[in-house]
Each structure stands twice: as structure tokens, then as C-alpha cells.
Tab-separated table of C-alpha atoms and ligand atoms in Angstrom:
chain	number	residue	atom	x	y	z
R	1	MET	CA	4.992	-24.720	-8.098
R	2	MET	CA	2.594	-23.910	-5.318
R	3	ASN	CA	2.765	-20.683	-3.379
R	4	ARG	CA	5.121	-20.762	-0.430
R	5	ILE	CA	2.892	-18.514	1.674
R	6	GLU	CA	-0.864	-18.053	1.413
R	7	VAL	CA	-2.480	-15.664	3.848
R	8	SER	CA	-6.189	-14.996	3.769
R	9	HIS	CA	-8.331	-12.726	5.925
R	10	LEU	CA	-5.599	-12.424	8.559
R	11	ILE	CA	-6.746	-10.496	11.606
R	12	LYS	CA	-4.693	-9.704	14.704
R	13	ASN	CA	-6.029	-7.750	17.663
R	14	TYR	CA	-4.243	-6.753	20.840
R	15	GLY	CA	-7.164	-6.177	23.166
R	16	SER	CA	-9.296	-3.600	21.411
R	17	ASN	CA	-6.402	-2.526	19.158
R	18	GLU	CA	-6.993	-3.953	15.670
R	19	VAL	CA	-3.474	-4.262	14.285
R	20	LEU	CA	-3.981	-6.433	11.202
R	21	LYS	CA	-7.281	-5.882	9.434
R	22	ASP	CA	-8.180	-8.640	7.025
R	23	LEU	CA	-4.862	-9.094	5.202
R	24	ASP	CA	-4.551	-11.259	2.099
R	25	LEU	CA	-1.183	-12.129	0.631
R	26	THR	CA	0.431	-14.856	-1.401
R	27	VAL	CA	4.166	-15.262	-1.842
R	28	GLY	CA	5.413	-17.487	-4.643
R	29	ASN	CA	8.446	-19.742	-4.659
R	30	ASN	CA	11.702	-17.752	-5.017
R	31	GLU	CA	9.824	-14.510	-4.679
R	32	VAL	CA	11.311	-11.553	-2.785
R	33	VAL	CA	8.621	-9.377	-1.225
R	34	VAL	CA	9.583	-6.123	0.473
R	35	LEU	CA	7.151	-4.718	3.003
R	36	ILE	CA	7.264	-0.979	3.638
R	37	GLY	CA	5.111	1.359	5.656
R	38	PRO	CA	5.032	3.742	8.596
R	39	SER	CA	5.946	2.710	12.109
R	40	GLY	CA	3.042	1.042	13.887
R	41	SER	CA	1.339	-0.135	10.682
R	42	GLY	CA	1.612	-3.806	11.678
R	43	LYS	CA	4.622	-4.983	9.658
R	44	SER	CA	6.367	-6.760	12.541
R	45	THR	CA	3.126	-8.248	13.782
R	46	PHE	CA	2.478	-9.596	10.313
R	47	LEU	CA	5.895	-11.303	10.108
R	48	ARG	CA	5.479	-12.676	13.617
R	49	CYS	CA	2.106	-14.180	12.710
R	50	LEU	CA	3.682	-15.902	9.698
R	51	ASN	CA	5.956	-18.061	11.833
R	52	ARG	CA	3.518	-18.111	14.708
R	53	LEU	CA	5.517	-16.050	17.176
R	54	GLU	CA	2.104	-14.388	17.474
R	55	GLU	CA	-1.227	-16.151	17.381
R	56	PRO	CA	-3.583	-14.648	14.816
R	57	THR	CA	-7.024	-13.577	15.992
R	58	GLY	CA	-8.587	-14.713	12.732
R	59	GLY	CA	-7.927	-15.818	9.183
R	60	GLU	CA	-5.732	-18.460	7.676
R	61	ILE	CA	-1.999	-18.829	7.073
R	62	VAL	CA	-0.745	-21.668	4.898
R	63	ILE	CA	3.007	-22.248	4.617
R	64	ASP	CA	4.099	-24.771	1.985
R	65	GLY	CA	0.674	-26.331	2.094
R	66	PHE	CA	0.586	-26.592	5.903
R	67	ASN	CA	-2.089	-24.652	7.744
R	68	VAL	CA	-0.207	-22.838	10.504
R	69	ASN	CA	-3.376	-22.376	12.565
R	70	ASP	CA	-4.296	-26.052	12.506
R	71	SER	CA	-3.314	-27.556	15.849
R	72	LYS	CA	-2.932	-30.932	14.139
R	73	ASN	CA	0.112	-29.607	12.307
R	74	ASP	CA	3.441	-29.526	14.108
R	75	LEU	CA	4.440	-25.909	14.662
R	76	ASN	CA	8.112	-26.811	15.060
R	77	GLN	CA	8.064	-28.467	11.659
R	78	ILE	CA	6.583	-25.322	10.133
R	79	ARG	CA	9.082	-23.093	11.946
R	80	GLU	CA	11.941	-25.131	10.489
R	81	LYS	CA	10.779	-24.067	7.039
R	82	ILE	CA	10.634	-20.408	7.884
R	83	GLY	CA	13.645	-18.617	9.368
R	84	MET	CA	13.580	-15.159	10.867
R	85	VAL	CA	16.171	-12.410	11.196
R	86	PHE	CA	15.428	-9.672	13.733
R	87	GLN	CA	16.442	-6.041	14.036
R	88	HIS	CA	18.325	-6.727	17.273
R	89	PHE	CA	19.902	-10.029	16.154
R	90	ASN	CA	18.624	-12.028	19.181
R	91	LEU	CA	21.894	-13.964	19.440
R	92	PHE	CA	23.237	-15.539	22.629
R	93	GLU	CA	25.928	-12.972	23.401
R	94	ASN	CA	27.837	-15.228	25.807
R	95	LEU	CA	28.165	-18.086	23.357
R	96	THR	CA	30.655	-18.292	20.534
R	97	VAL	CA	29.614	-17.573	16.980
R	98	ALA	CA	29.787	-21.284	16.134
R	99	GLN	CA	27.664	-22.219	19.158
R	100	ASN	CA	24.966	-19.748	18.104
R	101	ILE	CA	24.779	-21.362	14.678
R	102	THR	CA	24.946	-25.020	15.727
R	103	LEU	CA	22.603	-24.809	18.729
R	104	ALA	CA	19.203	-25.193	17.079
R	105	PRO	CA	20.015	-27.811	14.434
R	106	VAL	CA	21.681	-30.027	17.058
R	107	GLU	CA	19.051	-29.483	19.778
R	108	LEU	CA	16.243	-30.247	17.349
R	109	GLY	CA	17.999	-33.374	16.155
R	110	LYS	CA	18.417	-32.148	12.587
R	111	MET	CA	22.192	-32.678	12.592
R	112	THR	CA	24.957	-34.227	14.659
R	113	SER	CA	27.401	-31.785	16.280
R	114	GLU	CA	29.993	-32.626	13.637
R	115	GLU	CA	27.575	-31.978	10.787
R	116	ALA	CA	26.399	-28.730	12.359
R	117	GLU	CA	29.986	-27.541	12.848
R	118	LYS	CA	30.765	-28.237	9.218
R	119	VAL	CA	27.642	-26.358	8.135
R	120	ALA	CA	28.540	-23.450	10.456
R	121	LYS	CA	31.982	-23.177	8.837
R	122	GLU	CA	30.472	-23.163	5.345
R	123	LEU	CA	27.832	-20.581	6.283
R	124	LEU	CA	30.346	-18.307	7.981
R	125	ALA	CA	32.372	-18.393	4.774
R	126	THR	CA	29.326	-17.367	2.745
R	127	VAL	CA	28.622	-14.394	5.029
R	128	GLY	CA	32.290	-13.359	5.041
R	129	LEU	CA	33.077	-14.276	8.660
R	130	SER	CA	35.262	-17.376	8.413
R	131	ASP	CA	37.704	-15.940	10.941
R	132	LYS	CA	34.973	-15.494	13.599
R	133	TYR	CA	34.078	-19.162	14.101
R	134	ASP	CA	35.475	-19.314	17.667
R	135	ALA	CA	34.900	-15.648	18.543
R	136	LYS	CA	32.679	-14.670	21.450
R	137	THR	CA	29.540	-13.180	19.944
R	138	GLN	CA	29.663	-10.136	22.214
R	139	SER	CA	32.999	-9.141	20.658
R	140	LEU	CA	31.470	-8.650	17.187
R	141	SER	CA	30.238	-5.443	15.582
R	142	GLY	CA	26.520	-5.055	14.875
R	143	GLY	CA	26.981	-5.799	11.193
R	144	GLN	CA	28.949	-8.943	11.986
R	145	LYS	CA	26.305	-10.041	14.487
R	146	GLN	CA	23.580	-9.627	11.905
R	147	ARG	CA	25.510	-11.746	9.411
R	148	VAL	CA	25.879	-14.417	12.117
R	149	ALA	CA	22.127	-14.200	12.703
R	150	ILE	CA	21.557	-14.805	8.989
R	151	ALA	CA	23.962	-17.774	9.082
R	152	ARG	CA	22.105	-19.119	12.107
R	153	ALA	CA	18.792	-18.903	10.264
R	154	LEU	CA	20.289	-20.597	7.197
R	155	ALA	CA	21.676	-23.466	9.298
R	156	MET	CA	18.124	-24.759	9.668
R	157	LYS	CA	17.924	-24.972	5.865
R	158	PRO	CA	14.719	-22.919	5.664
R	159	ASP	CA	12.635	-22.561	2.509
R	160	ILE	CA	11.564	-19.062	3.500
R	161	LEU	CA	13.380	-16.254	5.312
R	162	LEU	CA	11.654	-13.371	7.071
R	163	PHE	CA	13.662	-10.217	7.809
R	164	ASP	CA	12.358	-7.568	10.212
R	165	GLU	CA	14.338	-4.353	9.663
R	166	PRO	CA	17.641	-6.241	9.637
R	167	THR	CA	19.757	-3.125	9.124
R	168	SER	CA	17.865	-0.568	11.209
R	169	ALA	CA	20.021	-1.034	14.319
R	170	LEU	CA	23.326	-0.902	12.441
R	171	ASP	CA	25.841	1.875	12.028
R	172	PRO	CA	25.622	3.132	8.434
R	173	GLU	CA	28.970	1.666	7.410
R	174	MET	CA	27.754	-1.824	8.396
R	175	VAL	CA	24.554	-1.775	6.367
R	176	GLY	CA	26.099	-2.601	2.996
R	177	ASP	CA	27.675	-5.890	4.126
R	178	VAL	CA	24.360	-7.177	5.464
R	179	LEU	CA	22.412	-6.067	2.392
R	180	ALA	CA	25.009	-7.754	0.173
R	181	VAL	CA	24.398	-11.082	1.923
R	182	MET	CA	20.645	-10.636	1.522
R	183	LYS	CA	21.045	-9.768	-2.150
R	184	ARG	CA	23.015	-12.926	-2.732
R	185	LEU	CA	20.380	-15.053	-0.990
R	186	ALA	CA	17.727	-13.478	-3.196
R	187	LYS	CA	19.773	-14.227	-6.330
R	188	GLU	CA	20.213	-17.817	-5.207
R	189	GLY	CA	16.434	-18.177	-5.121
R	190	MET	CA	15.563	-17.870	-1.440
R	191	THR	CA	11.939	-16.945	-0.857
R	192	MET	CA	12.071	-13.826	1.296
R	193	VAL	CA	9.739	-11.365	3.005
R	194	VAL	CA	11.726	-8.311	4.048
R	195	VAL	CA	10.571	-5.380	6.158
R	196	THR	CA	13.021	-2.570	5.517
R	197	HIS	CA	13.458	1.157	5.100
R	198	GLU	CA	16.293	0.543	2.616
R	199	MET	CA	14.483	1.724	-0.493
R	200	GLY	CA	17.551	1.137	-2.664
R	201	PHE	CA	17.507	-2.519	-1.690
R	202	ALA	CA	13.773	-2.700	-2.387
R	203	LYS	CA	14.205	-1.176	-5.857
R	204	GLU	CA	17.057	-3.453	-6.769
R	205	VAL	CA	16.078	-6.769	-5.208
R	206	ALA	CA	12.311	-6.927	-4.675
R	207	ASP	CA	10.040	-8.734	-7.086
R	208	ARG	CA	7.151	-7.022	-5.369
R	209	VAL	CA	6.814	-4.111	-2.966
R	210	ILE	CA	3.904	-3.918	-0.563
R	211	PHE	CA	2.947	-0.684	1.136
R	212	MET	CA	1.172	-1.268	4.404
R	213	ALA	CA	-0.534	1.333	6.584
R	214	ASP	CA	-2.811	1.057	9.574
R	215	GLY	CA	-3.133	-2.725	9.340
R	216	HIS	CA	-4.066	-2.763	5.659
R	217	ILE	CA	-2.223	-3.526	2.458
R	218	VAL	CA	-2.760	-0.182	0.771
R	219	GLU	CA	-0.925	-0.821	-2.472
R	220	GLN	CA	1.392	-3.389	-4.004
R	221	GLY	CA	3.229	-3.920	-7.233
R	222	ALA	CA	6.582	-4.121	-8.973
R	223	PRO	CA	9.170	-1.789	-7.409
R	224	GLU	CA	9.085	0.534	-10.449
R	225	ALA	CA	5.309	0.869	-10.177
R	226	ILE	CA	5.324	1.590	-6.447
R	227	PHE	CA	8.313	3.940	-6.393
R	228	ASP	CA	7.894	5.740	-9.709
R	229	ASN	CA	4.144	5.792	-10.041
R	230	PRO	CA	2.347	5.226	-6.733
R	231	GLN	CA	-1.421	5.387	-7.051
R	232	ASN	CA	-2.657	5.763	-3.496
R	233	PRO	CA	-2.252	9.138	-1.756
R	234	ARG	CA	-0.979	7.415	1.397
R	235	THR	CA	1.722	5.627	-0.564
R	236	LYS	CA	2.715	8.915	-2.208
R	237	ASP	CA	2.825	10.678	1.127
R	238	PHE	CA	4.945	7.938	2.742
R	239	LEU	CA	7.418	7.784	-0.140
R	240	GLN	CA	7.793	11.562	-0.167
R	241	LYS	CA	8.887	11.350	3.456
R	242	VAL	CA	11.375	8.510	3.081
R	243	LEU	CA	12.870	8.943	-0.410
L	1	LIG	P1	5.424	-1.932	12.704
L	1	LIG	O1	6.343	-3.111	12.726
L	1	LIG	O2	4.821	-1.658	11.359
L	1	LIG	O3	6.074	-0.696	13.270
L	1	LIG	P2	4.004	-3.342	14.791
L	1	LIG	O4	3.544	-4.608	14.181
L	1	LIG	O5	5.223	-3.416	15.641
L	1	LIG	O6	4.181	-2.244	13.637
L	1	LIG	O7	2.872	-2.722	15.682
L	1	LIG	C1	1.570	-2.494	15.207
L	1	LIG	C2	0.670	-2.116	16.354
L	1	LIG	O8	0.532	-3.213	17.243
L	1	LIG	C3	1.172	-0.963	17.196
L	1	LIG	O9	0.052	-0.183	17.550
L	1	LIG	C4	1.758	-1.634	18.409
L	1	LIG	O10	1.677	-0.808	19.526
L	1	LIG	C5	0.869	-2.849	18.563
L	1	LIG	N1	1.579	-3.993	19.164
L	1	LIG	C6	2.621	-4.664	18.618
L	1	LIG	N2	3.017	-5.667	19.409
L	1	LIG	C7	2.187	-5.645	20.485
L	1	LIG	C8	2.077	-6.450	21.686
L	1	LIG	N3	2.894	-7.491	21.888
L	1	LIG	N4	1.116	-6.120	22.569
L	1	LIG	C9	0.270	-5.086	22.341
L	1	LIG	N5	0.327	-4.300	21.252
L	1	LIG	C10	1.266	-4.577	20.334
L	2	LIG	MG1	8.328	-3.284	13.219
């Protein structure tokens, strides 16, 4: 099986601010990669380059064999393969839960309304929110909203899911429900890149942990290697602060 994601020499500048400095990364099929690192190190920018919410300044990103930078390739087609879950959910608060989930697949012509509604019901069951189908999104708790956001991403039947600090905005008692959904997705073989400060999740679920600082990949390896025996002083310093 080919790699799902192949990034080489990725560079992203904002003006004179060099945010991503020559990043290389491959993510295999079914692999769960957890990205950790201090605030401002470029983790969000990296995820946003992967699905082209940001335009890279240089380098190459290949998703499932498609070059994301190649204008000949259809960006929408690539984005269908790669779902994203944000820290602040980015749901339409005035719509119902079902409408949030069915919107994109219907608008993009992937499903009829009936099909999308059936899929929304199934997905809400898998994230433990069957009773919220007709609820107004604004009436949900943060943890419920994030599970809806995951269901919305899954409705597009992506091959890859990107998570950018999905539990950072949640009250502590909500975190476990969201992590449980993510754990199940990982077990079911979803290819995932997860930015998180939940080190317990990283230890338990990640196939690989990547420590990023100042726009570089400083160190990467199996969770045991990174957490129990970090080699780079910056990794050690970061882990001392967060563990
Ligand atoms: P992290 O997610 O690791 O906290 P970010 O990717 O959000 O890091 O940010 C990395 C750097 O890029 C920071 O210096 C930030 O100020 C800068 N940055 C991020 N987004 C933008 C933007 N849209 N415009 C200008 N600078 C940005
Ligand atoms: Mg970030």
C-alpha cells in the first residue's frame, strides 16, 4: 500500500516569518501520527497546508498519489479525501445537528438528501448522539459539538482525518467522550494526523509521535521512544513541562 501522505521540503512563510522550514513527512495507510510541540511551532499551519487551507510557499505535498500543489488536480477532490476537525468545531450554530452533517455531501453532489440523512443518523449513533439529530447545534455542549464535527467530517467518507487540538477548548469532563470516538476511529483503521496536548492519548493510540519546534521536526518515533527516552534536549525540555 502506498503512503497516504508524502510531504517533502515543505516551506511556509508568512511575510518574512518562516513558519515551516523544510519539513519532510510520510504517513502510511492506517497510521495514527500525533504531532506535539510548543505553541507557535507551526503545527496548525502544517495541518492547514495538508488540505490546502493554506498555500505552501515551497515543497511538495502528495495525498493518495495526487500532488496537492499541482493546479491540474482538483482541490475539491483532494479535500474530500482529507477531513479536518478544528479546536473550535466550526459548525453552523444556527442549523440543526443533522443539517450540519448533511450539508457538504449534498451540496457537493456526493449523496441525495435521503442518503445523507441516513448516513447522518448512522454517524450520530457511532458518536453517541442519536438523540440530537434534530437539535439546534447551539444547544449542545462543547463535547457534543466536537462529536458532531467528527460526524460531519466522516460523512464525506474521508481516507484521512486531521485533528487540530480537538479537545483543547473543552471542559475537562467532556474530553474523554471525544477522545473515545477518536480512539475507535484509530482502531477501525482511519489514517489520522492529530495535534494534541493529550499525552495519554498519544501514548495509547499513536503509532508515531512527532515533536515539532520552531518549524522543524525535531524528533520522531514510537510513543515509548519519545516519551520514555527522548534524545533531543528540546524534546526533553518540552516533555518536562507538559508531563
Ligand atoms: P501552532 O499551531 O504550533 O501553535 P501555528 O501554525 O498556529 O503554530 O503558528 C506558527 C507561526 O505562524 C506563528 O508564529 C504564528 O504567528 C504564525 N501564523 C500562523 N497563521 C498565520 C497567518 N494566517 N498569518 C500570519 N502568521 C501566521
Ligand atoms: Mg495550533
